[in-house]
Amino acid sequence: MAPSLLPWRQPRWFSTLFMTDLWERFSFFGMMAILFLYATSPGGLAMPPGSAGALVGLYISLTFVASVPGGWLGDRVFGPQRAVLTGAVLIACGHLTLVIPVEPTFYLGIALIAAGTGLLKPNLSALIGAFCPPGQAAEREAAFSVFFVSIQLGALLAPLVTGFVGESVDWHLGFGTAAVGMGVGIAVFARGRKHLGEIGRTPSHPADPATLRRLRLWGSVVSAVVAAGLIAAALNGVLRVELLVAVVGLLVLVAPLPYSRVISKGASAEERVRLRAYAWVFFTTIVLFLLVSQSNSVLNHFAAVSTDRQVGSFLIPASWFNSLHPLFVLLVAPVLARVWSGPAGRLAVPVKLAAGLVIAAVSFLLMVFAVQSPAASPLWLVAVYLTLSTGELIIGTVGLGVTAQVAPPGATSQLMGLWWLAGAVGAVIGGQLARLAMPGAGPGAGGEQGPATAEPLYFLALTILPLLVAAVLVLARARIAARLRPGPKNPSFQLTTDGGPQ
């Protein structure tokens, strides 16, 4: 595949995966644009902003956590192709469930979407990597660059459509537009699946019958225990979002350690060295998603209640500000590619990750000043999303590239799941921080003015955290880069500065 950034100049297999991911991201970010606003709206769940922020963190973490078993199922049971299709169908069913205006179906819907996303995301990434084996650095770099663009295109379009329908017409119809987007994605993948050939059609490392029997047994036991716990909590009147957030959050925080041990169990000594060095990428990703998750709660609330959104007689939907993030990613990506093609391209991976954290920190430094105005100019959010998007673009592309390259044979989808698990940890922590930042009740998405979402000290803390991590990455850059670099047993596999093999 030629290293072009234009989707229509890619092979048919790539355009199939590209369009599938674009429409899946349309459905995901469409829901994300209105989830917090729906949760705080009197016509929705009527939650206090703090509880709604925790709910958003729970949902995001569930989608990431589901990538862990999703990656395993793709590698060992379904094969990536079937895992992607099954995941897409579950997502569509989840969005259709959200159309029903009954609160219990809301929680069922987000559970279905989380499960489907967990199947689709790591296996779609694994399919991209499978078409670009080691030794094809330019091809792999181009593939993941264009793949990242598909995410941003879906995220750019979704808030404009679902946000307008949800805020101006009906919340549940807004969720319905997300279902339509995923339906288009299913049709695209089903029609273009023939272009994928045999790659990903079967599991790369099929599980033996005994493993499958244990999987079914433990799956049944865990499902029964969870169902019993939920029923007991509901009967005793203690089943609340806060309880679910606490339970899932605890599981998310402890899950990375045993899961990483499972991945490294069958790895060689050389591969284990790289996996230990990969922990730095994992931790950086946690910090990234902790920051990015604020856009779905704290920044969304700031846009709704503390930003001057009136333009003449038109009130800009608060959800439309969510489109700024992907818009700036699309605009910055070509500039960043040109920067990396120059002397900056020779920077080590830890330095690039540190640069992304520093730029992301600037966005929350800007918020320190923005929240001090009762009716802030929209330009504050424009500047915030510009810097946050740039930081995410740097860390996201480098992180995905490194994840694809250091995965032991037969464990690519599983390590992709671990990368998304880092996102889950960040989202859980970010959701709890948002709950602290917005403890009281407040207005929802009706456009009325209200208190700022957080105190300046909150955003100052979010500024200092990534700067501290960036400093550690820079100081330890030589050691991290040396451990990511392969040993003499595999001299043909070189680590490039952008995380891609050559």
Coordinates of C-alpha atoms in Angstrom, one line a residue:
M1 CA 0.0 0.0 0.0
A2 CA 1.4 3.4 -1.0
P3 CA 1.9 5.7 2.0
S4 CA -0.8 8.1 1.0
L5 CA -3.1 9.9 3.4
L6 CA -6.0 9.9 1.0
P7 CA -8.6 7.1 1.7
W8 CA -9.7 6.8 -1.9
R9 CA -6.1 6.0 -3.0
Q10 CA -5.9 3.0 -0.7
P11 CA -6.7 -0.7 -1.6
R12 CA -10.2 -2.0 -1.4
W13 CA -9.5 -3.9 1.8
F14 CA -8.5 -0.7 3.5
S15 CA -11.4 1.4 2.2
T16 CA -13.7 -1.3 3.7
L17 CA -12.1 -1.1 7.1
F18 CA -11.8 2.7 6.9
M19 CA -15.5 3.3 6.1
T20 CA -16.6 0.7 8.7
D21 CA -14.6 2.5 11.4
L22 CA -15.9 5.9 10.2
W23 CA -19.5 4.9 10.7
E24 CA -18.9 3.1 14.0
R25 CA -17.2 6.3 15.3
F26 CA -20.1 8.3 14.0
S27 CA -22.5 6.3 16.1
F28 CA -20.1 6.3 19.1
F29 CA -19.3 10.0 19.2
G30 CA -22.9 10.9 18.2
M31 CA -24.0 9.3 21.5
M32 CA -21.1 10.8 23.4
A33 CA -22.1 14.3 22.3
I34 CA -25.5 14.1 24.0
L35 CA -25.0 11.6 26.7
F36 CA -24.0 14.0 29.4
L37 CA -26.5 16.6 28.3
Y38 CA -29.3 14.0 28.3
A39 CA -28.3 12.7 31.7
T40 CA -28.5 16.2 33.2
S41 CA -31.6 17.4 31.3
P42 CA -35.0 17.5 33.1
G43 CA -36.4 15.7 30.1
G44 CA -33.7 13.0 30.4
L45 CA -32.3 11.3 33.5
A46 CA -32.3 14.6 35.5
M47 CA -29.0 13.8 37.2
P48 CA -26.8 16.3 39.0
P49 CA -23.8 17.2 36.8
G50 CA -21.3 15.3 39.1
S51 CA -23.3 12.1 38.8
A52 CA -23.7 12.5 35.1
G53 CA -20.0 13.0 34.8
A54 CA -19.4 9.7 36.7
L55 CA -21.9 8.0 34.4
V56 CA -20.0 9.2 31.3
G57 CA -16.8 8.0 32.8
L58 CA -18.4 4.6 33.5
Y59 CA -19.7 4.3 29.9
I60 CA -16.3 5.2 28.4
S61 CA -14.5 2.8 30.7
L62 CA -16.9 0.0 29.8
T63 CA -16.2 0.4 26.1
F64 CA -12.5 0.2 26.8
V65 CA -12.7 -2.7 29.3
A66 CA -14.7 -4.7 26.8
S67 CA -11.8 -4.5 24.4
V68 CA -9.9 -6.9 26.7
P69 CA -12.1 -9.9 26.2
G70 CA -13.0 -8.6 22.7
G71 CA -9.3 -8.8 21.7
W72 CA -9.0 -12.3 23.2
L73 CA -12.1 -13.5 21.4
G74 CA -10.8 -12.2 18.1
D75 CA -7.5 -13.9 18.5
R76 CA -8.7 -17.2 20.0
V77 CA -12.3 -17.8 19.1
F78 CA -14.0 -15.7 16.3
G79 CA -11.2 -14.4 14.2
P80 CA -11.0 -10.6 13.7
Q81 CA -13.4 -10.5 10.7
R82 CA -16.3 -12.2 12.5
A83 CA -15.5 -10.3 15.7
V84 CA -15.8 -6.9 13.9
L85 CA -19.2 -7.9 12.3
T86 CA -20.6 -9.3 15.6
G87 CA -19.5 -6.2 17.4
A88 CA -21.1 -3.9 14.8
V89 CA -24.4 -5.7 15.2
L90 CA -24.3 -5.4 19.0
I91 CA -23.6 -1.7 18.7
A92 CA -26.6 -1.1 16.4
C93 CA -28.9 -3.1 18.7
G94 CA -27.7 -0.9 21.6
H95 CA -28.4 2.3 19.9
L96 CA -31.9 1.1 18.8
T97 CA -32.5 0.2 22.5
L98 CA -31.7 3.7 23.5
V99 CA -34.5 5.0 21.2
I100 CA -37.0 3.5 23.7
P101 CA -37.9 6.2 26.2
V102 CA -37.7 4.0 29.3
E103 CA -34.8 4.4 31.8
P104 CA -34.1 0.6 32.3
T105 CA -33.6 0.3 28.5
F106 CA -31.1 3.1 28.6
Y107 CA -28.7 1.0 30.8
L108 CA -29.3 -2.1 28.6
G109 CA -28.5 0.0 25.5
I110 CA -25.1 1.3 26.8
A111 CA -24.2 -2.2 27.9
L112 CA -24.8 -3.6 24.4
I113 CA -22.8 -0.7 22.8
A114 CA -19.9 -1.3 25.2
A115 CA -19.8 -5.0 24.5
G116 CA -20.0 -4.4 20.7
T117 CA -17.3 -1.7 20.8
G118 CA -15.1 -4.1 22.7
L119 CA -15.3 -6.6 20.0
L120 CA -15.0 -4.2 17.1
K121 CA -12.2 -1.8 18.0
P122 CA -9.2 -4.0 18.8
N123 CA -10.0 -6.5 16.0
L124 CA -10.4 -3.7 13.4
S125 CA -7.0 -2.4 14.5
A126 CA -5.5 -5.9 14.3
L127 CA -6.8 -6.3 10.8
I128 CA -5.0 -3.1 9.8
G129 CA -1.8 -4.4 11.3
A130 CA -2.2 -7.8 9.7
F131 CA -2.1 -6.3 6.2
C132 CA 1.2 -4.4 7.0
P133 CA 3.6 -7.0 8.3
P134 CA 7.1 -6.2 9.8
G135 CA 9.4 -4.7 7.2
Q136 CA 6.9 -2.4 5.7
A137 CA 7.3 0.8 7.8
A138 CA 5.9 3.3 5.3
E139 CA 2.8 1.1 4.7
R140 CA 2.1 0.7 8.4
E141 CA 2.6 4.4 9.1
A142 CA 0.2 5.4 6.3
A143 CA -2.4 2.8 7.3
F144 CA -2.6 3.9 10.9
S145 CA -2.5 7.6 9.9
V146 CA -5.5 7.2 7.6
F147 CA -7.2 4.9 10.1
F148 CA -6.9 7.7 12.7
V149 CA -8.5 10.1 10.2
S150 CA -11.5 7.8 10.0
I151 CA -12.1 8.2 13.7
Q152 CA -12.0 12.0 13.4
L153 CA -14.3 12.2 10.4
G154 CA -17.0 10.2 12.2
A155 CA -16.4 12.3 15.4
L156 CA -16.7 15.5 13.4
L157 CA -20.0 14.8 11.7
A158 CA -21.7 13.0 14.6
P159 CA -22.2 15.9 17.1
L160 CA -23.6 18.2 14.3
V161 CA -26.3 15.7 13.5
T162 CA -27.1 13.9 16.7
G163 CA -26.5 17.0 18.8
F164 CA -29.0 19.1 16.8
V165 CA -31.6 16.3 16.7
G166 CA -31.2 15.5 20.4
E167 CA -31.2 19.0 21.8
S168 CA -33.7 20.6 19.3
V169 CA -36.1 17.7 18.6
D170 CA -35.9 14.7 20.9
W171 CA -33.1 13.0 22.9
H172 CA -34.1 9.5 21.8
L173 CA -34.3 10.5 18.2
G174 CA -30.8 11.7 18.6
F175 CA -29.8 8.3 19.8
G176 CA -31.7 6.9 16.8
T177 CA -29.4 8.8 14.3
A178 CA -26.5 7.1 15.9
A179 CA -28.2 3.7 15.2
V180 CA -28.6 4.7 11.5
G181 CA -24.8 5.4 11.3
M182 CA -23.9 2.0 12.7
G183 CA -26.3 0.4 10.3
V184 CA -24.5 2.0 7.4
G185 CA -21.2 0.7 8.8
I186 CA -22.6 -2.9 9.0
A187 CA -23.7 -2.7 5.3
V188 CA -20.3 -1.4 4.3
F189 CA -18.4 -4.2 6.1
A190 CA -20.7 -7.0 4.9
R191 CA -20.4 -5.8 1.3
G192 CA -16.6 -5.3 1.4
R193 CA -15.7 -8.2 3.5
K194 CA -14.7 -10.2 0.4
H195 CA -11.8 -7.8 -0.2
L196 CA -10.3 -8.9 3.1
G197 CA -9.7 -12.4 1.8
E198 CA -8.4 -14.9 4.3
I199 CA -6.7 -12.4 6.5
G200 CA -8.5 -12.4 9.9
R201 CA -11.1 -14.9 8.7
T202 CA -10.1 -17.4 11.3
P203 CA -8.5 -17.1 14.8
S204 CA -4.7 -16.5 14.6
H205 CA -4.2 -18.7 17.7
P206 CA -7.3 -20.8 18.2
A207 CA -8.3 -21.8 21.7
D208 CA -8.3 -25.6 22.4
P209 CA -11.6 -27.3 23.4
A210 CA -10.7 -27.4 27.1
T211 CA -10.1 -23.6 27.1
L212 CA -13.4 -23.0 25.4
R213 CA -15.2 -25.2 28.0
R214 CA -13.6 -23.2 30.9
L215 CA -14.6 -20.0 29.1
R216 CA -18.2 -21.0 28.9
L217 CA -18.2 -22.2 32.5
W218 CA -16.6 -19.0 34.0
G219 CA -18.7 -16.8 31.7
S220 CA -21.8 -18.4 33.0
V221 CA -20.7 -18.1 36.6
V222 CA -19.7 -14.5 36.3
S223 CA -22.9 -13.6 34.5
A224 CA -25.0 -15.3 37.2
V225 CA -23.1 -13.5 40.0
V226 CA -23.4 -10.1 38.3
A227 CA -27.1 -10.6 37.6
A228 CA -27.7 -11.7 41.1
G229 CA -25.9 -8.8 42.5
L230 CA -27.8 -6.3 40.3
I231 CA -31.1 -7.9 41.2
A232 CA -30.3 -7.8 45.0
A233 CA -29.2 -4.2 44.8
A234 CA -32.4 -3.3 42.9
L235 CA -34.6 -5.1 45.4
N236 CA -32.9 -3.3 48.3
G237 CA -33.1 0.1 46.7
V238 CA -29.3 0.6 46.5
L239 CA -28.9 0.1 42.7
R240 CA -27.5 3.5 41.7
V241 CA -25.1 4.9 39.2
E242 CA -22.6 5.7 41.9
L243 CA -22.5 2.0 43.0
L244 CA -22.0 0.8 39.5
V245 CA -19.3 3.4 38.9
A246 CA -17.5 2.3 42.1
V247 CA -17.6 -1.4 41.3
V248 CA -16.6 -1.1 37.6
G249 CA -14.0 1.5 38.5
L250 CA -12.4 -0.9 41.0
L251 CA -12.3 -3.7 38.5
V252 CA -10.8 -1.4 35.8
L253 CA -8.1 -0.2 38.1
V254 CA -6.9 -3.7 39.0
A255 CA -7.5 -5.4 35.6
P256 CA -4.3 -4.2 33.8
L257 CA -1.9 -6.2 36.0
P258 CA -3.3 -9.7 35.6
Y259 CA -4.2 -9.1 31.9
S260 CA -0.7 -8.0 31.1
R261 CA 0.7 -11.1 32.8
V262 CA -1.6 -13.3 30.6
I263 CA -0.1 -11.6 27.4
S264 CA 3.5 -11.9 28.6
K265 CA 3.1 -15.5 29.8
G266 CA 3.9 -17.0 26.4
A267 CA 6.3 -14.3 25.3
S268 CA 10.0 -14.8 24.8
A269 CA 12.6 -13.0 27.0
E270 CA 13.2 -10.4 24.4
E271 CA 9.5 -9.8 23.9
R272 CA 9.0 -9.4 27.7
V273 CA 11.6 -6.7 27.8
R274 CA 9.7 -4.8 25.2
L275 CA 6.4 -5.4 27.0
R276 CA 7.9 -4.0 30.2
A277 CA 9.1 -0.9 28.4
Y278 CA 5.6 -0.7 26.9
A279 CA 4.3 0.1 30.4
W280 CA 5.4 3.7 29.8
V281 CA 3.2 3.9 26.8
F282 CA 0.4 2.4 28.8
F283 CA 0.8 5.0 31.6
T284 CA 1.0 7.9 29.1
T285 CA -2.2 6.7 27.5
I286 CA -3.9 6.6 30.9
V287 CA -3.0 10.3 31.4
L288 CA -4.2 11.1 27.9
F289 CA -7.6 9.6 28.3
L290 CA -8.0 11.1 31.8
L291 CA -7.6 14.5 30.1
V292 CA -9.6 13.8 27.0
S293 CA -12.5 12.4 29.0
Q294 CA -13.0 15.8 30.5
S295 CA -14.4 17.0 27.1
N296 CA -17.4 14.6 27.5
S297 CA -18.3 15.9 31.0
V298 CA -16.6 19.0 32.4
L299 CA -16.0 20.8 29.1
N300 CA -19.5 19.8 27.9
H301 CA -21.0 21.2 31.0
F302 CA -18.9 24.4 30.6
A303 CA -20.2 24.8 27.1
A304 CA -23.8 24.3 28.2
V305 CA -23.9 26.6 31.2
S306 CA -21.0 29.0 31.2
T307 CA -20.3 29.8 27.5
D308 CA -22.0 32.6 25.5
R309 CA -23.5 30.5 22.7
Q310 CA -26.0 33.0 21.4
V311 CA -25.4 34.1 17.8
G312 CA -28.2 36.5 16.8
S313 CA -31.4 34.6 17.3
F314 CA -29.7 31.2 17.1
L315 CA -28.5 29.3 20.2
I316 CA -25.5 27.1 19.3
P317 CA -26.2 23.6 20.6
A318 CA -23.7 22.8 23.4
S319 CA -23.0 19.4 21.8
W320 CA -21.6 21.1 18.6
F321 CA -18.4 22.1 20.5
N322 CA -17.6 18.4 20.5
S323 CA -16.9 18.7 16.8
L324 CA -14.0 21.0 17.4
H325 CA -11.8 18.2 18.7
P326 CA -11.9 16.0 15.5
L327 CA -11.9 19.1 13.3
F328 CA -8.6 20.2 14.7
V329 CA -7.2 16.7 14.5
L330 CA -7.9 16.7 10.8
L331 CA -6.3 20.1 10.3
V332 CA -3.3 19.4 12.5
A333 CA -2.5 15.9 11.1
P334 CA -0.9 17.1 7.8
V335 CA 1.1 19.7 9.7
L336 CA 2.3 17.2 12.2
A337 CA 3.2 14.7 9.4
R338 CA 5.4 17.4 7.8
V339 CA 7.0 18.2 11.2
W340 CA 7.8 14.5 11.7
S341 CA 9.3 14.2 8.2
G342 CA 11.9 16.8 9.2
P343 CA 14.5 16.7 12.0
A344 CA 11.8 16.3 14.6
G345 CA 11.1 12.9 13.1
R346 CA 14.3 11.6 14.7
L347 CA 13.1 12.2 18.2
A348 CA 12.7 9.1 20.4
V349 CA 9.3 7.7 21.2
P350 CA 9.4 8.9 24.8
V351 CA 10.1 12.4 23.7
K352 CA 7.2 12.5 21.3
L353 CA 4.9 11.2 24.0
A354 CA 6.2 13.9 26.4
A355 CA 5.6 16.5 23.7
G356 CA 2.0 15.4 23.4
L357 CA 1.4 15.6 27.1
V358 CA 2.9 19.1 27.3
I359 CA 0.6 20.4 24.5
A360 CA -2.4 18.7 26.1
A361 CA -1.5 20.4 29.4
V362 CA -1.7 23.8 27.7
S363 CA -5.4 23.2 27.1
F364 CA -6.3 23.0 30.8
L365 CA -4.0 25.9 31.6
L366 CA -6.3 27.9 29.3
M367 CA -9.3 26.6 31.2
V368 CA -7.9 28.1 34.4
F369 CA -8.6 31.5 32.9
A370 CA -11.8 30.6 31.0
V371 CA -13.7 29.5 34.0
Q372 CA -13.3 32.8 35.7
S373 CA -15.8 34.4 33.3
P374 CA -19.5 33.9 34.0
A375 CA -20.3 34.0 30.2
A376 CA -17.1 33.0 28.5
S377 CA -16.4 33.6 24.9
P378 CA -16.6 30.4 22.7
L379 CA -13.1 31.2 21.6
W380 CA -11.8 29.8 24.8
L381 CA -13.2 26.4 24.0
V382 CA -11.8 26.7 20.4
A383 CA -8.3 27.2 21.8
V384 CA -8.8 24.5 24.4
Y385 CA -9.8 21.9 21.8
L386 CA -7.1 22.9 19.4
T387 CA -4.3 22.2 22.0
L388 CA -6.0 19.1 23.4
S389 CA -6.6 17.6 19.9
T390 CA -2.9 18.2 19.0
G391 CA -1.8 16.4 22.1
E392 CA -4.1 13.5 21.5
L393 CA -3.0 13.2 17.8
I394 CA 0.6 12.8 18.9
I395 CA 0.1 10.3 21.7
G396 CA -2.6 8.4 19.9
T397 CA -0.7 7.7 16.7
V398 CA 2.6 6.9 18.4
G399 CA 0.8 4.7 21.0
L400 CA -1.1 2.7 18.3
G401 CA 2.1 2.2 16.3
V402 CA 4.1 1.0 19.3
T403 CA 1.3 -1.3 20.4
A404 CA 1.2 -3.0 16.9
Q405 CA 4.9 -3.5 16.8
V406 CA 5.7 -4.9 20.3
A407 CA 2.8 -7.4 20.4
P408 CA 4.0 -11.0 20.6
P409 CA 3.0 -13.3 17.7
G410 CA -0.7 -14.2 17.9
A411 CA -1.5 -11.6 20.5
T412 CA -1.9 -8.4 18.5
S413 CA -5.6 -8.0 19.2
Q414 CA -5.0 -8.7 22.9
L415 CA -2.3 -6.0 23.2
M416 CA -4.6 -3.6 21.3
G417 CA -7.2 -4.5 24.0
L418 CA -4.6 -3.6 26.6
W419 CA -4.1 -0.2 25.0
W420 CA -7.8 0.4 25.2
L421 CA -7.8 -0.8 28.8
A422 CA -5.4 2.1 29.5
G423 CA -8.1 4.3 28.1
A424 CA -10.6 2.7 30.5
V425 CA -8.4 3.4 33.5
G426 CA -8.0 7.0 32.4
A427 CA -11.7 7.4 31.8
V428 CA -12.6 6.0 35.2
I429 CA -10.2 8.3 37.0
G430 CA -11.3 11.2 34.8
G431 CA -15.0 10.5 35.6
Q432 CA -14.3 10.5 39.3
L433 CA -12.4 13.8 39.0
A434 CA -15.3 15.3 37.1
R435 CA -17.6 14.2 39.9
L436 CA -15.4 16.1 42.3
A437 CA -15.4 19.1 40.0
M438 CA -19.2 19.2 39.6
P439 CA -20.5 18.1 43.0
G440 CA -23.8 20.0 43.1
A441 CA -26.9 20.0 41.0
G442 CA -27.1 22.4 38.1
P443 CA -28.9 23.1 34.8
G444 CA -28.7 20.7 31.9
A445 CA -28.7 21.4 28.2
G446 CA -31.6 23.9 28.0
G447 CA -29.3 26.8 27.4
E448 CA -29.8 28.6 30.7
Q449 CA -26.8 30.0 32.4
G450 CA -25.4 28.5 35.6
P451 CA -22.3 28.0 37.6
A452 CA -19.0 27.2 36.0
T453 CA -18.2 23.5 35.9
A454 CA -15.1 23.7 38.1
E455 CA -12.9 25.9 40.1
P456 CA -9.6 27.2 38.5
L457 CA -7.6 25.0 40.9
Y458 CA -9.2 21.9 39.3
F459 CA -7.9 22.8 35.9
L460 CA -4.5 23.8 37.3
A461 CA -4.1 20.3 38.7
L462 CA -5.0 18.9 35.3
T463 CA -2.2 21.1 33.9
I464 CA 0.5 20.0 36.4
L465 CA -0.2 16.2 36.1
P466 CA 0.8 15.7 32.4
L467 CA 3.7 18.1 32.8
L468 CA 5.1 15.9 35.6
V469 CA 4.7 12.7 33.6
A470 CA 6.3 14.4 30.5
A471 CA 9.3 15.4 32.6
V472 CA 9.8 11.8 33.7
L473 CA 9.5 10.5 30.1
V474 CA 12.2 13.0 29.0
L475 CA 14.5 12.1 31.8
A476 CA 14.2 8.4 31.2
R477 CA 14.1 8.6 27.4
A478 CA 17.3 6.7 26.8
R479 CA 16.4 3.8 29.0
I480 CA 12.9 3.4 27.6
A481 CA 14.0 3.6 24.0
A482 CA 16.7 1.1 24.6
R483 CA 14.3 -1.4 26.0
L484 CA 11.8 -0.9 23.2
R485 CA 14.5 -1.6 20.7
P486 CA 14.8 -5.3 19.8
G487 CA 17.8 -7.4 20.7
P488 CA 20.4 -9.0 18.3
K489 CA 18.1 -12.0 17.7
N490 CA 15.9 -9.9 15.5
P491 CA 18.2 -7.3 13.9
S492 CA 15.8 -6.7 10.9
F493 CA 13.1 -5.3 13.2
Q494 CA 14.0 -1.7 13.9
L495 CA 12.1 0.7 16.0
T496 CA 11.4 4.0 14.2
T497 CA 10.8 7.3 15.9
D498 CA 7.1 7.2 15.3
G499 CA 6.6 3.8 16.8
G500 CA 6.4 1.9 13.5
P501 CA 8.7 -1.0 12.5
Q502 CA 10.9 -0.8 9.4

